mmCIF file of C-alpha atoms in Angstrom:
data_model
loop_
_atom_site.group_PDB
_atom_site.id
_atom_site.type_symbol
_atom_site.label_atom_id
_atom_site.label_comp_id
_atom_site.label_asym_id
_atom_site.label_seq_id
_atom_site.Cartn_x
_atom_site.Cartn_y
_atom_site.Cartn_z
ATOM 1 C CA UNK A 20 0.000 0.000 0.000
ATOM 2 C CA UNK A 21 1.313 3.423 -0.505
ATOM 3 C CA UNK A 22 2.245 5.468 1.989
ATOM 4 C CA UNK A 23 0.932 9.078 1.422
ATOM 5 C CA UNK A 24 0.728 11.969 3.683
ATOM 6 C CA UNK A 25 -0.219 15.424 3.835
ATOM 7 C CA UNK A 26 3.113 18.128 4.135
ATOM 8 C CA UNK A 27 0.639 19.986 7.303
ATOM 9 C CA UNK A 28 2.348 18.564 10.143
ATOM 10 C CA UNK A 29 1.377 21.289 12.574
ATOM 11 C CA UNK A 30 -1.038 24.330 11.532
ATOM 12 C CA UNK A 31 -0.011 26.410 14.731
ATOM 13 C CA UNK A 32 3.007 27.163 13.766
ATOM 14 C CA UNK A 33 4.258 28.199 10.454
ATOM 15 C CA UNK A 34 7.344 26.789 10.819
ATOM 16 C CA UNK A 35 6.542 23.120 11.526
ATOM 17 C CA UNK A 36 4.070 23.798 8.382
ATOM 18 C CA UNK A 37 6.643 25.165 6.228
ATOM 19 C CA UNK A 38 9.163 22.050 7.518
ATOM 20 C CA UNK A 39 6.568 19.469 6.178
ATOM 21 C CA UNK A 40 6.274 20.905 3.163
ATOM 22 C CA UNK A 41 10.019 21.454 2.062
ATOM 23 C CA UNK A 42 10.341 18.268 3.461
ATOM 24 C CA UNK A 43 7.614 16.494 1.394
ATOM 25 C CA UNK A 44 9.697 17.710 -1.778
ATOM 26 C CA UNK A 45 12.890 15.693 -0.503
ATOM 27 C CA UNK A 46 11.041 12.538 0.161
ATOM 28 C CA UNK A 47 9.560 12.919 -3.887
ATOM 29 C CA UNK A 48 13.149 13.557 -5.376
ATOM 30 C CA UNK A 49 14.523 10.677 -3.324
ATOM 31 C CA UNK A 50 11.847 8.335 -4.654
ATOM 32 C CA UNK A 51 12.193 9.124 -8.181
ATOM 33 C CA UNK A 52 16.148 9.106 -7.689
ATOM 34 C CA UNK A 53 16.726 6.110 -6.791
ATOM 35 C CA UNK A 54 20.624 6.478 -7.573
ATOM 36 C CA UNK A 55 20.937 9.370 -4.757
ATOM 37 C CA UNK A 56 18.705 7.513 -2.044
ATOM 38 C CA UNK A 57 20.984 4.265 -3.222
ATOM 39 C CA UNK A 58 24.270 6.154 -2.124
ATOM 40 C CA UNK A 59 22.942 8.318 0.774
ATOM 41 C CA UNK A 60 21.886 5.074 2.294
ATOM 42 C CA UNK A 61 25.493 3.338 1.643
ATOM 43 C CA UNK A 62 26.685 6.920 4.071
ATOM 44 C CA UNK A 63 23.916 6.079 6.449
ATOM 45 C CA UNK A 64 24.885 2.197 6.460
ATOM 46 C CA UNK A 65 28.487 2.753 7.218
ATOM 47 C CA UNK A 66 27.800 4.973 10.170
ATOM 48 C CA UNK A 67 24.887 2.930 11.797
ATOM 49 C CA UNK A 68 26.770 -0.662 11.331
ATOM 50 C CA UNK A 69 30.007 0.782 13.458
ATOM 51 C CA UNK A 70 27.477 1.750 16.065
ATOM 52 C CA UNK A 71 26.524 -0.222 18.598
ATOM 53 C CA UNK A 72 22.683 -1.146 18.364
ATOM 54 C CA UNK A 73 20.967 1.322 21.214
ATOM 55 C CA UNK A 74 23.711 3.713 20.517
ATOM 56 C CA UNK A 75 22.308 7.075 19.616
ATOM 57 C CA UNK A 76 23.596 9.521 16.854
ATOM 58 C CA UNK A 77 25.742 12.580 17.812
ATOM 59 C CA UNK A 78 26.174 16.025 16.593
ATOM 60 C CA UNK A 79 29.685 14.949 15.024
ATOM 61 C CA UNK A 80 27.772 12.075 13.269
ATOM 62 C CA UNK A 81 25.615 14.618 11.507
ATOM 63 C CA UNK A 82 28.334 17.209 10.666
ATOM 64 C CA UNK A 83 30.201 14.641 9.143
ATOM 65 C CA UNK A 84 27.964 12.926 6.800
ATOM 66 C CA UNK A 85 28.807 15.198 3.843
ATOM 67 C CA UNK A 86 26.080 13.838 1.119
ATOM 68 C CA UNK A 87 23.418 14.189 3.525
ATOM 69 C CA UNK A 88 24.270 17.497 3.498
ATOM 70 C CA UNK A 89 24.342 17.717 -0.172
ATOM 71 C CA UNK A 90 21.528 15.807 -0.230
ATOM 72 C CA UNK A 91 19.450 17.861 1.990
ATOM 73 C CA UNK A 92 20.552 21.364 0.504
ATOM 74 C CA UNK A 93 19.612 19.808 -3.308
ATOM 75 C CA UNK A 94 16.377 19.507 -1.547
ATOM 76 C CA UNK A 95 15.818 22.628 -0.017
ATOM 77 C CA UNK A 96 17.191 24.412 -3.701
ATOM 78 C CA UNK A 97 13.930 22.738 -4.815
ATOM 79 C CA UNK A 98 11.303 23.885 -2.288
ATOM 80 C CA UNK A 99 11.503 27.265 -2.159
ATOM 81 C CA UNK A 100 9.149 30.072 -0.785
ATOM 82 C CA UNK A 101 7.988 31.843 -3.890
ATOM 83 C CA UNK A 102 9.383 35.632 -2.385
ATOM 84 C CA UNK A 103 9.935 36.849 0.331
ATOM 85 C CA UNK A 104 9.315 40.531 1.076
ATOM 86 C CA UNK A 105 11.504 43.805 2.173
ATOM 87 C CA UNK A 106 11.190 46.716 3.143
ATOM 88 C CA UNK A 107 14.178 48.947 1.962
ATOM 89 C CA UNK A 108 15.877 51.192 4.922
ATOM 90 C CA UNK A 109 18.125 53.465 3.120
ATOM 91 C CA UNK A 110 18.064 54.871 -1.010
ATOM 92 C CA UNK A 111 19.828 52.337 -3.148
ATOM 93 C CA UNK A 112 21.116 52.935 -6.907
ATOM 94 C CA UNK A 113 20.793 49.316 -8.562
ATOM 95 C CA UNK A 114 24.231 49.107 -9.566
ATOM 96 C CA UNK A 115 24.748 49.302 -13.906
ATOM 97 C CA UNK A 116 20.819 51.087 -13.865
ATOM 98 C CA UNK A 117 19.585 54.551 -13.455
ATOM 99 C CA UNK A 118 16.470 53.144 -10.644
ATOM 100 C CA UNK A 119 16.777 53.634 -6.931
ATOM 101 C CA UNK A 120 14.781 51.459 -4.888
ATOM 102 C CA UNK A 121 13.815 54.354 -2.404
ATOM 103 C CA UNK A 122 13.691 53.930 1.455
ATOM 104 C CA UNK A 123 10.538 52.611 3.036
ATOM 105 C CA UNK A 124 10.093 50.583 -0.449
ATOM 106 C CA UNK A 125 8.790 47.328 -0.417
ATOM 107 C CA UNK A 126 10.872 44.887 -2.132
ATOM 108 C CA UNK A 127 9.489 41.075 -3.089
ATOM 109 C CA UNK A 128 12.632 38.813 -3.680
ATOM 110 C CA UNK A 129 11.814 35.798 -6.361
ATOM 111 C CA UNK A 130 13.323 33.685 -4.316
ATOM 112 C CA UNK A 131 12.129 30.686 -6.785
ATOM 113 C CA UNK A 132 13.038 32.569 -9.311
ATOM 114 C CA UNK A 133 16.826 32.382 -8.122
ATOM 115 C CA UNK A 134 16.526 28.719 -6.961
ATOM 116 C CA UNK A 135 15.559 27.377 -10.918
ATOM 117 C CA UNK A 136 17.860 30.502 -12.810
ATOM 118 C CA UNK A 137 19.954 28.242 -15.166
ATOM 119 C CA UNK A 138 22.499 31.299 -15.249
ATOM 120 C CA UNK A 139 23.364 29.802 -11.733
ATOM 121 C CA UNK A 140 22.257 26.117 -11.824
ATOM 122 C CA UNK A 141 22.980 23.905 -15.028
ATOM 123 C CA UNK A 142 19.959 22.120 -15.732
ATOM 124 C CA UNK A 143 17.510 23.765 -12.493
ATOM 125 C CA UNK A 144 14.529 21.379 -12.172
ATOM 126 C CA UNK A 145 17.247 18.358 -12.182
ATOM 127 C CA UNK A 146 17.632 16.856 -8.639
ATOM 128 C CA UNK A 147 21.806 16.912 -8.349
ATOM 129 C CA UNK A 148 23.250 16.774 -4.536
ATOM 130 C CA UNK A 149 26.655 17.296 -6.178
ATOM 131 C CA UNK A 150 25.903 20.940 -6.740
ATOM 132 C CA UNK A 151 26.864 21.401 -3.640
ATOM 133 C CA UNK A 152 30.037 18.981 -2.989
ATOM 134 C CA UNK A 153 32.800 20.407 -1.325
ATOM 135 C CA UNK A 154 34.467 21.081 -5.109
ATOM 136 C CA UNK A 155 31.429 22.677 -6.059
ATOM 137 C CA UNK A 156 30.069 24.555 -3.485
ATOM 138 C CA UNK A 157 32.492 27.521 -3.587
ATOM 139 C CA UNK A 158 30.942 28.690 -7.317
ATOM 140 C CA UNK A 159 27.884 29.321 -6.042
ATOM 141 C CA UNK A 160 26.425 32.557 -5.587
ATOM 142 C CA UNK A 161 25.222 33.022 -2.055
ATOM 143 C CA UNK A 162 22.180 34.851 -2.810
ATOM 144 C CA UNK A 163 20.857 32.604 -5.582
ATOM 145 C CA UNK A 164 20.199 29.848 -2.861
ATOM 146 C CA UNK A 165 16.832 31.370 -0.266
ATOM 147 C CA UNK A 166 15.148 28.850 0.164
ATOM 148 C CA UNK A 167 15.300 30.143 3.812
ATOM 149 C CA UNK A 168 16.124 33.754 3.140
ATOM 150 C CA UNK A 169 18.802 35.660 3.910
ATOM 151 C CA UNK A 170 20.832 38.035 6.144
ATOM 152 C CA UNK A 171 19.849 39.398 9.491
ATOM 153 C CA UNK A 172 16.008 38.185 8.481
ATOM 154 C CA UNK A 173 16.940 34.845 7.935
ATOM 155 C CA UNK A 174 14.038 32.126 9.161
ATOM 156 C CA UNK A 175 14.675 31.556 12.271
ATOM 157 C CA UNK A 176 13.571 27.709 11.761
ATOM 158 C CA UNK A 177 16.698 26.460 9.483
ATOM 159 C CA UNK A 178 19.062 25.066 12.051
ATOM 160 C CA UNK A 179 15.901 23.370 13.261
ATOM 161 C CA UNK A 180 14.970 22.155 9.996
ATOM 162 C CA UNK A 181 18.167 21.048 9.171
ATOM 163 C CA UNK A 182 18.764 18.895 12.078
ATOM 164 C CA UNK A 183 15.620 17.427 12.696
ATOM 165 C CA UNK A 184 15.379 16.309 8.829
ATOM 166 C CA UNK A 185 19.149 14.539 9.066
ATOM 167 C CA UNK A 186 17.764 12.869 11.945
ATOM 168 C CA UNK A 187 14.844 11.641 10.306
ATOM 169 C CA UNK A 188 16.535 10.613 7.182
ATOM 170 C CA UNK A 189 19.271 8.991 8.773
ATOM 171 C CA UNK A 190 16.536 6.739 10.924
ATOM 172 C CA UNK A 191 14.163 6.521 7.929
ATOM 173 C CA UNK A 192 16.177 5.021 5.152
ATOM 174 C CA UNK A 193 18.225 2.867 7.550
ATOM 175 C CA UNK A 194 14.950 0.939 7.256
ATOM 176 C CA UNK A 195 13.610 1.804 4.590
ATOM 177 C CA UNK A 196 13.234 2.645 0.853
ATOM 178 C CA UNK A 197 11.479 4.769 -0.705
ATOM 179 C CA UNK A 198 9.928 3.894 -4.432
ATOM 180 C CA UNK A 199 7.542 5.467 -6.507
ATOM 181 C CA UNK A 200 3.655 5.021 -6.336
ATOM 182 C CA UNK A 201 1.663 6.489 -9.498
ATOM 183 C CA UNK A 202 2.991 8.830 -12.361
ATOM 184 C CA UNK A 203 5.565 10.128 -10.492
ATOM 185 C CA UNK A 204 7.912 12.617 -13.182
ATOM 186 C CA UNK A 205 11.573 12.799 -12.266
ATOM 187 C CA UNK A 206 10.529 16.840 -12.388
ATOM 188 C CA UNK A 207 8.140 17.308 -9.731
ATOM 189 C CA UNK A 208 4.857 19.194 -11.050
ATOM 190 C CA UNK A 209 3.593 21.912 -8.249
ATOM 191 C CA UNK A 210 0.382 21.267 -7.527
ATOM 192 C CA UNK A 211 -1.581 24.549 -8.695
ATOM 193 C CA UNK A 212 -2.853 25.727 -5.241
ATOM 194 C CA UNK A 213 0.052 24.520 -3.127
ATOM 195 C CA UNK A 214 2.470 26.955 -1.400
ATOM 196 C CA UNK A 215 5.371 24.148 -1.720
ATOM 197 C CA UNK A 216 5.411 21.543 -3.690
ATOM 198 C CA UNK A 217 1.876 19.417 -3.579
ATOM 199 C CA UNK A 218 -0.797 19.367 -0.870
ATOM 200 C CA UNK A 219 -0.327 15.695 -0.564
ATOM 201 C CA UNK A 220 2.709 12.829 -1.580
ATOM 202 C CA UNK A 221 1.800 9.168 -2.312
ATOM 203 C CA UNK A 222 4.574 6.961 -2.199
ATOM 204 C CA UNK A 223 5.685 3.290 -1.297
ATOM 205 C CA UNK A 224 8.001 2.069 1.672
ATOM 206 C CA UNK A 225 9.955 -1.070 1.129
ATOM 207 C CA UNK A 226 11.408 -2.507 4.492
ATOM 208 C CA UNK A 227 15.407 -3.077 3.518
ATOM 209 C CA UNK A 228 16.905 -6.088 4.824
ATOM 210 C CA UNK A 229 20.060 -6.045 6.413
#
């Protein structure tokens, strides 16, 4: 049976909504990329089988599972917030153009707009952890990567997010894998009304044998 679930964890708070639903993109790509779940689980094998079996995972264990990390970015690259807004606190001449965003102007970032610009990211909509290996990470630009914002109004949520999601991941395709249930594209279509991603996933879990 599949498994499907709704990325609405929590309505009171907009964070644990927001989580489930950047989260609910990851869980897609990793379905219909069988190839990255394949090798993220060979990193999550080699840790859990030199750990003793009630033997908890540490904060060093997460640091130092780099394609996790790739993994996890790749995801959030793909579940963006659509903009976010600012409001401008000083007169600024957009450098190489005659306009100045004045002060008290509000300003709506495309923050999706940034995540899927192929001028940054070869290929956008493609689900590729290796964007951001160690080689690879120092060419990107900074501010073409919001899925959480950025600068001093930066969600407060993303250290949360980011832990809580390893965790899960790690624990969650120890025992499992995830496959594919229905026409499932390898480029996720947005459901029309959803904020992120779809208002609901159905997909299968296979118990792995070890």
């Amino acid at each position: 049976r599949p498994l499907g679930f709704t990325p609405f964890p929590c309505r009171r708070r907009v964070r644990s909504e927001t989580s489930g639903m950047v989260f609910g993109v990851l869980a897609y790509y990793l379905a219909v990329y069988p190839e990255v779940q394949k090798r993220l689980q060979e990193e999550i094998d080699e840790l859990m089988d030199g750990k003793d079996e009630d033997e908890e995972l540490t904060q060093e264990d997460i640091t130092n599972m780099t394609y996790l990390e790739q993994v996890l970015l790749e995801g959030e690259r793909l579940s963006p917030l659509p903009n976010v807004g600012r409001i401008c606190t000083k007169d600024w001449k957009i450098p190489g153009d005659d306009h100045v965003i004045r002060k008290t102007d509000r300003v709506l970032i495309p923050v999706i707009g940034l995540n899927m610009d192929p001028q940054y990211w070869p290929e956008p909509r493609k689900f590729d952890p290796d964007r951001f290996s160690r080689e690879n990470k120092k060419n990107i630009e900074p501010i073409t990567f919001m899925t959480f914002g950025s600068g001093p109004r930066q969600c407060l949520g993303m250290n949360v997010y980011n832990v809580q999601t390893k965790v899960l991941l790690v624990h969650l395709l120890r025992n499992f894998s995830l496959k594919p249930y229905g026409d499932m594209p390898k480029e996720m279509v947005w459901d029309k009304f959803a904020y992120i991603g779809k208002d609901k996933y159905e997909m299968k879990l296979k118990r792995r044998d070890h």
